[in-house]
Each structure stands twice: as C-alpha cells, then as structure tokens.
PDB file of C-alpha atoms in Angstrom:
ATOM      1  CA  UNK A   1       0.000   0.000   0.000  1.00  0.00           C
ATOM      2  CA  UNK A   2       1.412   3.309  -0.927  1.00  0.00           C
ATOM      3  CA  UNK A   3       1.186   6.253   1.578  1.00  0.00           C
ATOM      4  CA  UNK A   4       1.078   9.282   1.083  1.00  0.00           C
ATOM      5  CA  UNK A   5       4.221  12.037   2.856  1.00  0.00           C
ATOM      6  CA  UNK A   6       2.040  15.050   1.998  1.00  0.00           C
ATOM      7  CA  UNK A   7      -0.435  16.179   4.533  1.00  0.00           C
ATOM      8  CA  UNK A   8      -2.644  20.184   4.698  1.00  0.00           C
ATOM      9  CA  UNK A   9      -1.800  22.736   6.478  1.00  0.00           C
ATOM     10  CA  UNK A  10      -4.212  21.881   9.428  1.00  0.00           C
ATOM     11  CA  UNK A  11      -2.264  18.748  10.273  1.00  0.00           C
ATOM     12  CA  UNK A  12       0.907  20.263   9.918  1.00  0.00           C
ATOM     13  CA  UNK A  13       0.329  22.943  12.270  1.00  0.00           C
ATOM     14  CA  UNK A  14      -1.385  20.314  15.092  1.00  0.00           C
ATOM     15  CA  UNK A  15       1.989  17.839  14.695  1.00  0.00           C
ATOM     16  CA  UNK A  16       4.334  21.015  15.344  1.00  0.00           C
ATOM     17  CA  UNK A  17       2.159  21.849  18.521  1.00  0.00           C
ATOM     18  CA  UNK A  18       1.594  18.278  19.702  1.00  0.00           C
ATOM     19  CA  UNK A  19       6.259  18.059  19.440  1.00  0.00           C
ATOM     20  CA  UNK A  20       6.743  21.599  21.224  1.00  0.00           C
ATOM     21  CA  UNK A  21       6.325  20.165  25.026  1.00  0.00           C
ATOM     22  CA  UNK A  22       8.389  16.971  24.087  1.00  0.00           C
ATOM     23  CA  UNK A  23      10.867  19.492  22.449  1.00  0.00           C
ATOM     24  CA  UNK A  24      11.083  21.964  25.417  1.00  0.00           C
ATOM     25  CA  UNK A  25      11.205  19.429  27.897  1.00  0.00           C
ATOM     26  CA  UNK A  26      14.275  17.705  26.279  1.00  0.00           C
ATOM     27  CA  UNK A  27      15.951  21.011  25.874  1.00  0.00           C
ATOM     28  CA  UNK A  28      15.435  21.397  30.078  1.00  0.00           C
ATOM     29  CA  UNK A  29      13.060  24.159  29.215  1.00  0.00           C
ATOM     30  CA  UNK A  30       9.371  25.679  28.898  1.00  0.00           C
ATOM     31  CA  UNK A  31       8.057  27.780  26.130  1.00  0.00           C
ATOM     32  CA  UNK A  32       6.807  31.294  27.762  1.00  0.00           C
ATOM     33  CA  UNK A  33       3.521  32.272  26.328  1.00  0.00           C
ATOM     34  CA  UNK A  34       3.078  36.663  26.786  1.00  0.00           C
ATOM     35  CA  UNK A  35      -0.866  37.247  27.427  1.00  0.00           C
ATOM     36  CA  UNK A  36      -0.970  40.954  28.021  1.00  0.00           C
ATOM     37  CA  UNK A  37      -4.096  41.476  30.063  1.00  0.00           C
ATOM     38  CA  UNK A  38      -5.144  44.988  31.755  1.00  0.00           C
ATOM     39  CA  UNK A  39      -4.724  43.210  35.310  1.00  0.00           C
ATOM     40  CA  UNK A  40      -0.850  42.601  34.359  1.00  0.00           C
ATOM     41  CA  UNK A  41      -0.424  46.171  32.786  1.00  0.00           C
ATOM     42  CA  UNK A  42       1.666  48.343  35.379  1.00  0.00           C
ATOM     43  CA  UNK A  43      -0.256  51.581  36.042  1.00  0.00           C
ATOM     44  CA  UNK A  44       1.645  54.460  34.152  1.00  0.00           C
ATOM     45  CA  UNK A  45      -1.212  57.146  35.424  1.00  0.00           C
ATOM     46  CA  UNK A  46       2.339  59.666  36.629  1.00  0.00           C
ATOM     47  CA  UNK A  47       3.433  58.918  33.143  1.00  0.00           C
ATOM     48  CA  UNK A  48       0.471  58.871  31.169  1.00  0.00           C
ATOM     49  CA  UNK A  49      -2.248  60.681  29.810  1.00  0.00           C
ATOM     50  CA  UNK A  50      -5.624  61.612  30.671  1.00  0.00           C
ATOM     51  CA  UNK A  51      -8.217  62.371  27.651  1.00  0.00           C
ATOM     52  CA  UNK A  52     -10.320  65.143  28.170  1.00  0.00           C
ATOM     53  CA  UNK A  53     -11.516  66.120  25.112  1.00  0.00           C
ATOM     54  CA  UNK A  54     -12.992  63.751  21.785  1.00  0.00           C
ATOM     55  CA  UNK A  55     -14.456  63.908  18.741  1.00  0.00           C
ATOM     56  CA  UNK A  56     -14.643  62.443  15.209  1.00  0.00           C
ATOM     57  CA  UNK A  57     -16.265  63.448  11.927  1.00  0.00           C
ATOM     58  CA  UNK A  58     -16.961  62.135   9.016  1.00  0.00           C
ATOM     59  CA  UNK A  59     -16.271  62.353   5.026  1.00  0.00           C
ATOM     60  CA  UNK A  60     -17.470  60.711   1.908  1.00  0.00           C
ATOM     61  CA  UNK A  61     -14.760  59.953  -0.378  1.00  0.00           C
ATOM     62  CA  UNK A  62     -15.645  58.749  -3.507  1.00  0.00           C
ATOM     63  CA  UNK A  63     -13.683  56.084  -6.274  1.00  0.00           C
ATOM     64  CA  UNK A  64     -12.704  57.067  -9.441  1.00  0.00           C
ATOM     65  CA  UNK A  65     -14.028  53.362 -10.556  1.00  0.00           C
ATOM     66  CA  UNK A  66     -16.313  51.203  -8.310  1.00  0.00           C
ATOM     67  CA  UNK A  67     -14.698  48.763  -6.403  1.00  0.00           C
ATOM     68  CA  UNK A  68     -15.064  45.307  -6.358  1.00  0.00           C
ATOM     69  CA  UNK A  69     -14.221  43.434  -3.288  1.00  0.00           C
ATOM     70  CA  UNK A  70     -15.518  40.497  -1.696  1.00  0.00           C
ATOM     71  CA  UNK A  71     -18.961  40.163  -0.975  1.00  0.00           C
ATOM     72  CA  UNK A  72     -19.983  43.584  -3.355  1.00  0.00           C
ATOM     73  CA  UNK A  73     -19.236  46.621  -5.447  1.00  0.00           C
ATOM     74  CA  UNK A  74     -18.905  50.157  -3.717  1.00  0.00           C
ATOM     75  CA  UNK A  75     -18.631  53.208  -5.619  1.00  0.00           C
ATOM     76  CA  UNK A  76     -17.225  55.376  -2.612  1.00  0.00           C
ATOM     77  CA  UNK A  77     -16.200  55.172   0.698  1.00  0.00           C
ATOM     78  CA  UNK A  78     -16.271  56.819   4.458  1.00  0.00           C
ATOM     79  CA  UNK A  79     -13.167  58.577   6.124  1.00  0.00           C
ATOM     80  CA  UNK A  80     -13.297  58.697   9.763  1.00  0.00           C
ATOM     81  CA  UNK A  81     -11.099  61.286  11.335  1.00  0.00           C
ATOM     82  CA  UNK A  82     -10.687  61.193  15.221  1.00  0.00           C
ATOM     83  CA  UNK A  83      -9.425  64.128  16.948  1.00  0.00           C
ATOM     84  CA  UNK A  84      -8.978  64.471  20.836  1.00  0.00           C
ATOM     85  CA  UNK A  85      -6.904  65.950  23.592  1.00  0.00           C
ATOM     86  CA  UNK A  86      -4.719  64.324  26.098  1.00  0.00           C
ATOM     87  CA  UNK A  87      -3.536  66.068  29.078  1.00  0.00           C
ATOM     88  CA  UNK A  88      -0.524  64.844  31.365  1.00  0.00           C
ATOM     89  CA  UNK A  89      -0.052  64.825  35.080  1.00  0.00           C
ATOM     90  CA  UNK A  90       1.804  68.410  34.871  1.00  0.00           C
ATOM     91  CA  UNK A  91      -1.313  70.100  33.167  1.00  0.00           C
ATOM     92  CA  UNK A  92       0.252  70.695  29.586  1.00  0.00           C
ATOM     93  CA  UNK A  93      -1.963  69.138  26.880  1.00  0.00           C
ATOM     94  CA  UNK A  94      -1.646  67.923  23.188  1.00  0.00           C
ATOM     95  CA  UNK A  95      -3.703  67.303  20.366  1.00  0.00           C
ATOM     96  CA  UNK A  96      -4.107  64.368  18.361  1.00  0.00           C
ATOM     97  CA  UNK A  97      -4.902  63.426  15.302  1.00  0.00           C
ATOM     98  CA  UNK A  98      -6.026  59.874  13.319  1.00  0.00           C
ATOM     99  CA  UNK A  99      -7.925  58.349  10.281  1.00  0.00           C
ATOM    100  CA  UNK A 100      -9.226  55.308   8.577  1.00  0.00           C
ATOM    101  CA  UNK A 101     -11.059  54.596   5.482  1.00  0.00           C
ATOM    102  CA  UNK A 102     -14.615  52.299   7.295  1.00  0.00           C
ATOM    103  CA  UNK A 103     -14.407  49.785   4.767  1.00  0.00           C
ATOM    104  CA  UNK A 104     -17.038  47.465   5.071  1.00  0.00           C
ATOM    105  CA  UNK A 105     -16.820  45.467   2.378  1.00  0.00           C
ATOM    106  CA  UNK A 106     -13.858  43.964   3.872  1.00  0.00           C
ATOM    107  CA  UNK A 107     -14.356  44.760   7.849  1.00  0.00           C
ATOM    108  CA  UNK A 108     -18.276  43.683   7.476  1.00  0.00           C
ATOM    109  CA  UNK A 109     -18.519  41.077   4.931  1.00  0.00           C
ATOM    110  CA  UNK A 110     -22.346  40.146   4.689  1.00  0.00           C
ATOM    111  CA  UNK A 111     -24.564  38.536   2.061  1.00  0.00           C
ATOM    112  CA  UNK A 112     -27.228  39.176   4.974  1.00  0.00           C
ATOM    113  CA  UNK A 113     -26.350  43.256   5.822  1.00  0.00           C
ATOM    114  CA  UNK A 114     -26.607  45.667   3.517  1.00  0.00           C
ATOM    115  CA  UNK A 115     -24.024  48.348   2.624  1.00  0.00           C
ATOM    116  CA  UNK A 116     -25.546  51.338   3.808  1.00  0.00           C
ATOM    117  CA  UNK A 117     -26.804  49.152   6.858  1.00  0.00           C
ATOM    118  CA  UNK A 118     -23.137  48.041   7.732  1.00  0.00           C
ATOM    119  CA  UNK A 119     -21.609  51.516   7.292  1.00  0.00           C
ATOM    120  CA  UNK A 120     -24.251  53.216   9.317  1.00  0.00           C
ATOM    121  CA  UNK A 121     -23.153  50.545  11.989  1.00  0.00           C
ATOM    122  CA  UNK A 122     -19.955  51.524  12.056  1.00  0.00           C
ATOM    123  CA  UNK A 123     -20.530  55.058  11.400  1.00  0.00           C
ATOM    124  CA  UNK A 124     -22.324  54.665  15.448  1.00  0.00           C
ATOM    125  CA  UNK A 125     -19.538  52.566  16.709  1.00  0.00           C
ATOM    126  CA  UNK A 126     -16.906  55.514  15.566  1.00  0.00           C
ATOM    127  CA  UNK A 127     -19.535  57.990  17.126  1.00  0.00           C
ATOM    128  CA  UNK A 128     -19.442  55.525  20.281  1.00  0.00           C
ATOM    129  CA  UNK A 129     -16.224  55.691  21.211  1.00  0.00           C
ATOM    130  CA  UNK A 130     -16.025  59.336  20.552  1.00  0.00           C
ATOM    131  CA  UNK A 131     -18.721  60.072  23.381  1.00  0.00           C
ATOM    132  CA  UNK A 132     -17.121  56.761  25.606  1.00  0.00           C
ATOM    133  CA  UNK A 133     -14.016  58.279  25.577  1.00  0.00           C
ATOM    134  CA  UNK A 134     -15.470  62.286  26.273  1.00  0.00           C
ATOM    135  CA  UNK A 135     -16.978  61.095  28.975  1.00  0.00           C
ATOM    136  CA  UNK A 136     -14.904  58.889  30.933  1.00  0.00           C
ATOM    137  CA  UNK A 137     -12.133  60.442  30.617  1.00  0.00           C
ATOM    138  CA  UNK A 138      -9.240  57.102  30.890  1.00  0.00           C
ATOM    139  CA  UNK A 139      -5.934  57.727  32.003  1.00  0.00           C
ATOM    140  CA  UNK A 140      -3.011  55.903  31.287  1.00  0.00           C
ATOM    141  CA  UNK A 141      -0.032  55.265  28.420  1.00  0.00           C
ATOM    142  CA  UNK A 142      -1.674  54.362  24.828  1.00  0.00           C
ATOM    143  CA  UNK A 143      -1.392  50.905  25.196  1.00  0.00           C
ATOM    144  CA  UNK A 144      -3.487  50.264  28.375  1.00  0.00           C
ATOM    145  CA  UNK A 145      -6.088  52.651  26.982  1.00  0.00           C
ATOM    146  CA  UNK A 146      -6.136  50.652  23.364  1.00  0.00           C
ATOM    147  CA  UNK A 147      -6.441  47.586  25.169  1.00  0.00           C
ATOM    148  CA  UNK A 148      -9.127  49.016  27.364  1.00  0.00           C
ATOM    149  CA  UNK A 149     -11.303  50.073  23.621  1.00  0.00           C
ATOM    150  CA  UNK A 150     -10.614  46.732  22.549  1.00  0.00           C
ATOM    151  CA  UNK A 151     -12.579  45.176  25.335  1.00  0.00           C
ATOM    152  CA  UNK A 152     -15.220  47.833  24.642  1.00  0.00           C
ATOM    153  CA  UNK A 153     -15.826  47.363  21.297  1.00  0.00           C
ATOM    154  CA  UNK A 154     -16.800  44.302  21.940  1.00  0.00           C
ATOM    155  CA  UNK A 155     -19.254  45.461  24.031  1.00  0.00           C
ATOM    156  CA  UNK A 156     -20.195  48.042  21.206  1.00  0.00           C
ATOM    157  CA  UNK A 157     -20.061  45.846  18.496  1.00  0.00           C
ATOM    158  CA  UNK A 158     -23.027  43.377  20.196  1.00  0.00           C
ATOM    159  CA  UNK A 159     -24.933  46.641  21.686  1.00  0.00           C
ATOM    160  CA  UNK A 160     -25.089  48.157  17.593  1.00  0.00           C
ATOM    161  CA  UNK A 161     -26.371  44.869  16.536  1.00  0.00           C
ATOM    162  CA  UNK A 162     -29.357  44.907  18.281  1.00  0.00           C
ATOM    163  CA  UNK A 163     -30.116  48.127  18.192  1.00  0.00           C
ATOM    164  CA  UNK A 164     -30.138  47.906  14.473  1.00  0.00           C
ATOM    165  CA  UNK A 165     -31.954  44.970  14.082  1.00  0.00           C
ATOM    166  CA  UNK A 166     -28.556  43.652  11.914  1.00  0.00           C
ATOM    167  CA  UNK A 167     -29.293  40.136  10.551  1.00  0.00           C
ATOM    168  CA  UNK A 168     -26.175  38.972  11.741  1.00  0.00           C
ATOM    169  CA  UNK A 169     -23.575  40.534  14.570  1.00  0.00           C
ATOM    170  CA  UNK A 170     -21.366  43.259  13.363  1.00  0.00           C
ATOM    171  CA  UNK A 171     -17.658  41.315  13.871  1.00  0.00           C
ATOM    172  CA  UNK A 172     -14.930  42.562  16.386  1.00  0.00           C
ATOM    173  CA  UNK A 173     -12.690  43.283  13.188  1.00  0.00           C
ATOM    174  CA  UNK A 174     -15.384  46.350  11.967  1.00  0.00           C
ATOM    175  CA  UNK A 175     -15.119  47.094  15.805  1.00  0.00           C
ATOM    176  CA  UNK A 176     -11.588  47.585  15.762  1.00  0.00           C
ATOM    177  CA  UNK A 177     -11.668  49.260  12.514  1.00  0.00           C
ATOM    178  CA  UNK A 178     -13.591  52.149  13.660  1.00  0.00           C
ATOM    179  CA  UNK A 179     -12.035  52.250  17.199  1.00  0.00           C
ATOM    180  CA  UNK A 180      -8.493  52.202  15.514  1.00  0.00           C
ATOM    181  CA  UNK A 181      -8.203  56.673  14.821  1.00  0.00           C
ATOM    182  CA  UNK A 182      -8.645  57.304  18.237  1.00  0.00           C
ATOM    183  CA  UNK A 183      -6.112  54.680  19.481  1.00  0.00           C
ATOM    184  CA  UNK A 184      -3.957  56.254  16.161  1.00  0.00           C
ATOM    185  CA  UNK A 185      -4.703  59.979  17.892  1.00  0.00           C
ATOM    186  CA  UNK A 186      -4.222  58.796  21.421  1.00  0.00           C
ATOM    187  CA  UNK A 187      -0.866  57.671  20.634  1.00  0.00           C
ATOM    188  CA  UNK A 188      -0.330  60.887  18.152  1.00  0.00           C
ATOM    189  CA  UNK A 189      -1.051  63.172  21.589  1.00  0.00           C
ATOM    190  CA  UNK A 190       1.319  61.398  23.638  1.00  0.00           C
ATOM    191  CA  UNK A 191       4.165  61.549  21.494  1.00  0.00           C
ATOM    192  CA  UNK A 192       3.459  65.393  21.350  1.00  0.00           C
ATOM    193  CA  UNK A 193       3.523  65.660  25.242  1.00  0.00           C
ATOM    194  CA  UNK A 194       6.895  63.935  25.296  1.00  0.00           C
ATOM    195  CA  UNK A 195       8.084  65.694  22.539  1.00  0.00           C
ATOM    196  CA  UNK A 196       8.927  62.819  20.772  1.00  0.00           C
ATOM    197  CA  UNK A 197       7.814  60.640  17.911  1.00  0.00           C
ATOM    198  CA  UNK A 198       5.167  57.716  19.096  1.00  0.00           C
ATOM    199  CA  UNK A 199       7.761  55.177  17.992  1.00  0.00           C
ATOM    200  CA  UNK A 200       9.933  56.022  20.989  1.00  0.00           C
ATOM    201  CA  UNK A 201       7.199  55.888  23.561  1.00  0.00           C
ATOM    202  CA  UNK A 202       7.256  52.278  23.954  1.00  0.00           C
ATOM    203  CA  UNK A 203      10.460  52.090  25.684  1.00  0.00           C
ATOM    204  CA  UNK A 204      10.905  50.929  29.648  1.00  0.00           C
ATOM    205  CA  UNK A 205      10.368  54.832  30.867  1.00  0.00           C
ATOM    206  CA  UNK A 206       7.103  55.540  29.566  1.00  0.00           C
ATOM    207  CA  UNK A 207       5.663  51.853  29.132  1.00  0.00           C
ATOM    208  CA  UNK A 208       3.692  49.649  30.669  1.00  0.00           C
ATOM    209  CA  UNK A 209       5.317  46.201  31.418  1.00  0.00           C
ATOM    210  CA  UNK A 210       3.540  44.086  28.698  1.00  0.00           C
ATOM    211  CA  UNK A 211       5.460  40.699  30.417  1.00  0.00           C
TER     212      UNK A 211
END
C-alpha cells in the first residue's frame, strides 16, 4: 500500500504543537507564552495621559471606478477622522490626530447586511467611542487605553447589533476598525507631550510592562 508524505496545512500545524512540550522538555526548558491582560499592565497614570476632550467626523470619499471586493461593489467610501486631547499629570496638553477609510466590504462582509446598513453601523460605533471616551475620561499610556477600547468594542459591536436589528452581529474586526483613529490619535497626543515621535514611547520609561 502506498502512503502518502504530503499532509494540509491543518495537520501540519497540530503535529508542530503536539512536538513543542516533548521538544522543550528535552531542551530542560518551557516555552513562555506573553498574554498581556489589563490586570498585568503596570499603572503608568504619573506617566500617562488623561483624555479630556474627543471627537470624530466624518467624510465621503468617492472612487474614481467602483470597487469590487468580496462580498460587493462600492462606488465610494467613508473617512473617519478622530481628533482628541490628552492632558498629562503636569497640566500641559496635546492634540491628536487619526484616520481610517470604514471599509465594510472587507471589515463587514455580509450577504445578509446591507451596505448602507453596515456603514451606518460603524458610522455609530466611531460615534461611540467618541462620546465613551469624552466622557470617561481614561488615564493611562496608549497601550493600556487601546487595550481598554478593545474590550469595549466588543461590548459596542453586540450593543449596535441589536439596536439595528442587523441580521447577523457586526464582527470585532469592523469594531476595531472604527475604534483604531482614536487609538492612532491617542498615541499621536502622547508623542506630542513627550516631545517625541510615538515610535519612541514604547520604551521601559514611559511603558507599561507588557510581560
């Protein structure tokens, strides 16, 4: 009987898992797995920022050619533009800005939602964590507050669902997507307080410990 060497992707990937233990505990060692949760995140509030100002509006921008993607055709799309104000410990405060393009066609992919249905979705989701973020005020180093609109756009993403009757749930990705300018702005503000570019805010004096 002849058999086969080849095997998918699937079975590849469970073999490689199933070896790591036997691997690590040869090699007198065992494989650290990082799970950043908010309960592990050092405060940074003396280092941080606190929001105290958001907002976001809203343009059409439309394509030279319809698009073709997925599950339909769209002849234009939305730009979201997030703008807010972070203020540090000391009093001095900074503006920030972000965008993204709400694509749903991609984000939202739905034979059972319409277009306008899934863009007005996200359209309130954007709006959401504008008036979340006004009002509650979070302090803290970009990355605790991203994580913390992560866990609440889950929260959004359900709440929208049913308050627009959507035939199916609007998915955490569309979430993300229209949460993502403000964490863009948030980290856009700090860099300004620091006076330095957002790339070098992630080192061991301003950061959380992510370990």
């Amino acid at each position: 009987m002849h058999m086969s060497n080849k095997c998918n992707r699937g079975e590849f990937l469970k073999a490689v898992g199933a070896a790591v233990p036997a691997v690590s505990a040869a090699l007198g060692c065992r494989p650290r797995i990082l799970q950043p949760s908010q309960s592990r995140l050092k405060s940074t509030a003396a280092r941080g920022g606190r929001i105290v100002e958001a907002a976001v509006g809203f343009d059409k921008i439309p394509f030279r050619v319809p698009l073709r993607f997925g599950t339909g055709v769209s002849s234009s799309t939305t730009l979201a533009t997030a703008r807010l104000w972070l203020e540090a410990s000391n009093g001095k405060r900074a503006q920030g800005l972000g965008q993204i393009l709400l694509g749903g066609l991609w984000a939202f992919p739905s034979k059972v939602v319409e277009g306008t249905l899934r863009e007005k979705a996200m359209r309130m989701l954007a709006e959401r964590t504008a008036a979340w973020l006004a009002k509650e005020k979070p302090t803290g180093h970009p990355l605790e507050i991203g994580w913390t609109l992560k866990s609440q756009a889950k929260t959004w993403c359900r709440e929208i669902s049913q308050e627009l009757a959507l035939g199916e749930q609007m998915p955490l990705l569309a979430g993300l997507v229209c949460v993502s300018p403000f964490d863009a702005a948030i980290h856009d503000a700090y860099g300004k307080l620091h006076n330095r570019s957002s790339y070098d805010c992630y080192g061991s004096d301003l950061a959380p410990d992510l370990g």
